[in-house]
CSV table of N, CA and C in Angstrom, one decimal:
chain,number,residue,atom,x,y,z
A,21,UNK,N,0.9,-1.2,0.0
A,21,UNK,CA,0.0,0.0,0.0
A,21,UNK,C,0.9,1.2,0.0
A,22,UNK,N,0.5,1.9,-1.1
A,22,UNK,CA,1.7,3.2,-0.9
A,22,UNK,C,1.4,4.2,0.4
A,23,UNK,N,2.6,4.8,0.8
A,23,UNK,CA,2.4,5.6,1.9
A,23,UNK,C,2.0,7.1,1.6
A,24,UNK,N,1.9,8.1,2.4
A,24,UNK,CA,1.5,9.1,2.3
A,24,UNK,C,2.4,9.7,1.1
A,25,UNK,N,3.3,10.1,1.4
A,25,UNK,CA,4.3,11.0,0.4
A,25,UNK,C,4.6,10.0,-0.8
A,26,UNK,N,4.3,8.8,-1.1
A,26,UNK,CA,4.0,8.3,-2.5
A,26,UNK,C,2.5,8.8,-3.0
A,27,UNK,N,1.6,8.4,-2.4
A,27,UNK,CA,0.6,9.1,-2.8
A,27,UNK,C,0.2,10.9,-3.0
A,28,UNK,N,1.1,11.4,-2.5
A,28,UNK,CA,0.9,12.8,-2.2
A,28,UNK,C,1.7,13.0,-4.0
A,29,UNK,N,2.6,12.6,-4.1
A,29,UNK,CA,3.8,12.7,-5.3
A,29,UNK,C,3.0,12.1,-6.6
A,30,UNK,N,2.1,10.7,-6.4
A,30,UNK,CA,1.0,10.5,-7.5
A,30,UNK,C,0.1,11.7,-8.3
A,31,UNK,N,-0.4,11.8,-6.7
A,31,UNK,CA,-1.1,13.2,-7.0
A,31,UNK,C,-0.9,14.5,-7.8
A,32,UNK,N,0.2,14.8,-6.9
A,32,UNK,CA,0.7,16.0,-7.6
A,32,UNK,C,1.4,15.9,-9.3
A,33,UNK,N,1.6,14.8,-9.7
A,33,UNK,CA,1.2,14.3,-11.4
A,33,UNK,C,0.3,14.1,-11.7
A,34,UNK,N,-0.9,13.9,-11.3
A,34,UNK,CA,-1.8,14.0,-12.1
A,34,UNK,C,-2.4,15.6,-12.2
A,35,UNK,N,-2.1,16.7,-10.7
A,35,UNK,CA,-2.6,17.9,-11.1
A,35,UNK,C,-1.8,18.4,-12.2
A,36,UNK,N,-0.5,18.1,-12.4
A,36,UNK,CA,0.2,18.8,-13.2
A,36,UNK,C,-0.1,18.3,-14.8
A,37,UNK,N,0.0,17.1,-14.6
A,37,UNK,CA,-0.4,16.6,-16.2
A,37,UNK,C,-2.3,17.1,-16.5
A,38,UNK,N,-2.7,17.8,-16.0
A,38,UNK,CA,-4.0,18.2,-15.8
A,38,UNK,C,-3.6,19.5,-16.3
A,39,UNK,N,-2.6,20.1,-16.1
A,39,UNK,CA,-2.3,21.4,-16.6
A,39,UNK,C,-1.5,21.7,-17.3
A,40,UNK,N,-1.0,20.6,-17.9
A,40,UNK,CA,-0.3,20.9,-18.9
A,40,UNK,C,-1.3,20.9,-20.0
A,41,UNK,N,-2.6,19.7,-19.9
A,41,UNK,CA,-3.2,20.0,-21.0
A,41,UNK,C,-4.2,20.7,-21.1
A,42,UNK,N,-4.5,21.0,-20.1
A,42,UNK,CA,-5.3,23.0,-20.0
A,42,UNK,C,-4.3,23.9,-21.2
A,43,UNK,N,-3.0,23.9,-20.6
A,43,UNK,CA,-2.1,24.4,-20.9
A,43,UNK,C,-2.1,24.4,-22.9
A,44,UNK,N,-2.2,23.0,-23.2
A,44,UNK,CA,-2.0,22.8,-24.6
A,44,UNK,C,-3.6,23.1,-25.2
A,45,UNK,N,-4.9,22.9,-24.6
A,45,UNK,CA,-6.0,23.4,-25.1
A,45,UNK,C,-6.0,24.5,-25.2
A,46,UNK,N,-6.0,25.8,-24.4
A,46,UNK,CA,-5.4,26.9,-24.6
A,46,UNK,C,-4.2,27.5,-25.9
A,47,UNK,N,-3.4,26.7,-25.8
A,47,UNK,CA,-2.2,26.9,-26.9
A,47,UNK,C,-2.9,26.9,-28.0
A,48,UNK,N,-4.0,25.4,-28.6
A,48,UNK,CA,-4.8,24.9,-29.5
A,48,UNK,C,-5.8,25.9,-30.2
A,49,UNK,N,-6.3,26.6,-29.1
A,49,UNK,CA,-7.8,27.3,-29.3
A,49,UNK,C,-6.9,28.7,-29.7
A,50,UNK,N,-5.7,29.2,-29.2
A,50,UNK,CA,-5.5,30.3,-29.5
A,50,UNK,C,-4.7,30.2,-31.1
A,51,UNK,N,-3.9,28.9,-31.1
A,51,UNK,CA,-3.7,29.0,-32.6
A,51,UNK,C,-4.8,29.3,-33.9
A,52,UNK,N,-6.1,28.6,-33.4
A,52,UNK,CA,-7.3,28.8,-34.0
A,52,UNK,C,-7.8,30.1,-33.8
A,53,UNK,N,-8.4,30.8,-32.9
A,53,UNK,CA,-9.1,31.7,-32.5
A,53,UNK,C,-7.8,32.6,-32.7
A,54,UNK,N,-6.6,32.5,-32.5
A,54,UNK,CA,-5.9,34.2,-32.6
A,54,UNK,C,-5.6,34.6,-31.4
A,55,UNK,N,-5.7,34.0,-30.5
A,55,UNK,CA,-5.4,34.8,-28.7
A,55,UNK,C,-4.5,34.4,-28.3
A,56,UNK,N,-4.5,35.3,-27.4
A,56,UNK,CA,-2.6,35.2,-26.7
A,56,UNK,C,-1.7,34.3,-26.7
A,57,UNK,N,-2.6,33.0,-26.5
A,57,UNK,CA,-2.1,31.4,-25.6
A,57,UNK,C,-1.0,31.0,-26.6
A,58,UNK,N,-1.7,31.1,-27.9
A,58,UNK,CA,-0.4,30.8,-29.0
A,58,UNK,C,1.1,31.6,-29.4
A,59,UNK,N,1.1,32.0,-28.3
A,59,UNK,CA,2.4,33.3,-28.8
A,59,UNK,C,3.4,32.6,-27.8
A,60,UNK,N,3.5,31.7,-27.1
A,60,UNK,CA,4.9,31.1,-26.2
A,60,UNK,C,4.3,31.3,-25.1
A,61,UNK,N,3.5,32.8,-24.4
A,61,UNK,CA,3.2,33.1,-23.2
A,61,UNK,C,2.9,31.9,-22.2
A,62,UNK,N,2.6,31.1,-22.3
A,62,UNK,CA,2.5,29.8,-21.4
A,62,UNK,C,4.2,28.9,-21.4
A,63,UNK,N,4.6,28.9,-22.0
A,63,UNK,CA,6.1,28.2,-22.3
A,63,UNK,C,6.8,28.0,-21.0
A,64,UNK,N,6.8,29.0,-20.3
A,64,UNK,CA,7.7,29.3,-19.0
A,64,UNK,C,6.9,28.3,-17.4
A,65,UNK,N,5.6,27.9,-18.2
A,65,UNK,CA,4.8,27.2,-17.0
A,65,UNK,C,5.0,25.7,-17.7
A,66,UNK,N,4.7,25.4,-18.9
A,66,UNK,CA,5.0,24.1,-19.2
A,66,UNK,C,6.4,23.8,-18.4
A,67,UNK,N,7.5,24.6,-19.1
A,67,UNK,CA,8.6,24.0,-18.7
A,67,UNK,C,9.2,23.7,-17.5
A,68,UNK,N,8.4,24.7,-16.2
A,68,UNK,CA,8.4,24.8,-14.8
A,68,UNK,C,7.7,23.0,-14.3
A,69,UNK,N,6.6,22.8,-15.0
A,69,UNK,CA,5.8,21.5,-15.0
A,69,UNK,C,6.6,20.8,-15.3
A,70,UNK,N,7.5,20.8,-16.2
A,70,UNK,CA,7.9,19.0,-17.0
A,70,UNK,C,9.1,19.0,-16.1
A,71,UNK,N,10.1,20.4,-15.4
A,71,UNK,CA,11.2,20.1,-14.7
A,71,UNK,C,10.4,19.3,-13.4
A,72,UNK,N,9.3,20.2,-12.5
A,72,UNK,CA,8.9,19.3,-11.2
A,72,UNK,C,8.5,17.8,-11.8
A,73,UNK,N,7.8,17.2,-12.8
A,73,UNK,CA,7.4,16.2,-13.1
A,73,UNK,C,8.8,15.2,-13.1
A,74,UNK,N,9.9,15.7,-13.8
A,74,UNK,CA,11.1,15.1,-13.3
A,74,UNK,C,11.6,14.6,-12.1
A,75,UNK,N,11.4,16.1,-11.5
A,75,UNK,CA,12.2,15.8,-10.2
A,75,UNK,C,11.0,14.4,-9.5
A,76,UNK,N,9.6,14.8,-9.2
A,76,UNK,CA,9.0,13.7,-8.5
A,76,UNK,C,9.3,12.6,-9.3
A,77,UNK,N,8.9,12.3,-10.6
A,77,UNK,CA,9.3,11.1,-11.0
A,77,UNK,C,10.9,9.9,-10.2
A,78,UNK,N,11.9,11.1,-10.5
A,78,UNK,CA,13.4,10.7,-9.4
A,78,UNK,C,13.0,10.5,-8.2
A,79,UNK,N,12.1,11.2,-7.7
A,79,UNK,CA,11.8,10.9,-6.5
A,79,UNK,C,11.2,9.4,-6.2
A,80,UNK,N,9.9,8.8,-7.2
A,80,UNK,CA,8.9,8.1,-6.9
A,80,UNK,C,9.8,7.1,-7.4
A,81,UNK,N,11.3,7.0,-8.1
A,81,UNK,CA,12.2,5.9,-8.8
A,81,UNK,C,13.3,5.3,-7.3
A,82,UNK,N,13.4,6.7,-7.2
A,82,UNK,CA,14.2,6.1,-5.6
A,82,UNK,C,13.5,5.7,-4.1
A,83,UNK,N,11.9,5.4,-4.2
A,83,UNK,CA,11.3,4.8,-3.5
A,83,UNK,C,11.3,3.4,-3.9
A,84,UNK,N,11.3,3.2,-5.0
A,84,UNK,CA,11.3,2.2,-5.2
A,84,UNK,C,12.4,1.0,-5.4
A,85,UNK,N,13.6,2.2,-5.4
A,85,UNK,CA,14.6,0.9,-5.9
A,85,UNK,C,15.6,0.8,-4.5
């Protein structure tokens, strides 16, 4: 049964992977529609996401081995 802080670390990938693809619908609709989302302005939050998604990942790798 995983413990608290494995499950806390589950979690917090799936809010992120939840916002990245906010993130990319946004990107989607503004390439279509013409609004801001498509100009990079989100770039700096994806990439903030995929660094923490790393780090927990390393995290949830050295629980386990």
């Amino acid at each position: 049964m995983p413990n608290s802080e494995e499950t806390r670390l589950w979690e917090r990938l799936r809010d992120i992977r939840n916002r990245i693809q906010e993130i990319a619908d946004l990107e989607a609709r503004g390439a279509i529609f013409g609004s801001g989302a498509a100009d990079g302005s989100l770039d700096p939050e994806r990439e903030r996401l995929i660094k923490e998604t790393e780090d927990i990942l390393d995290r949830l790798e050295a629980m386990y081995n």
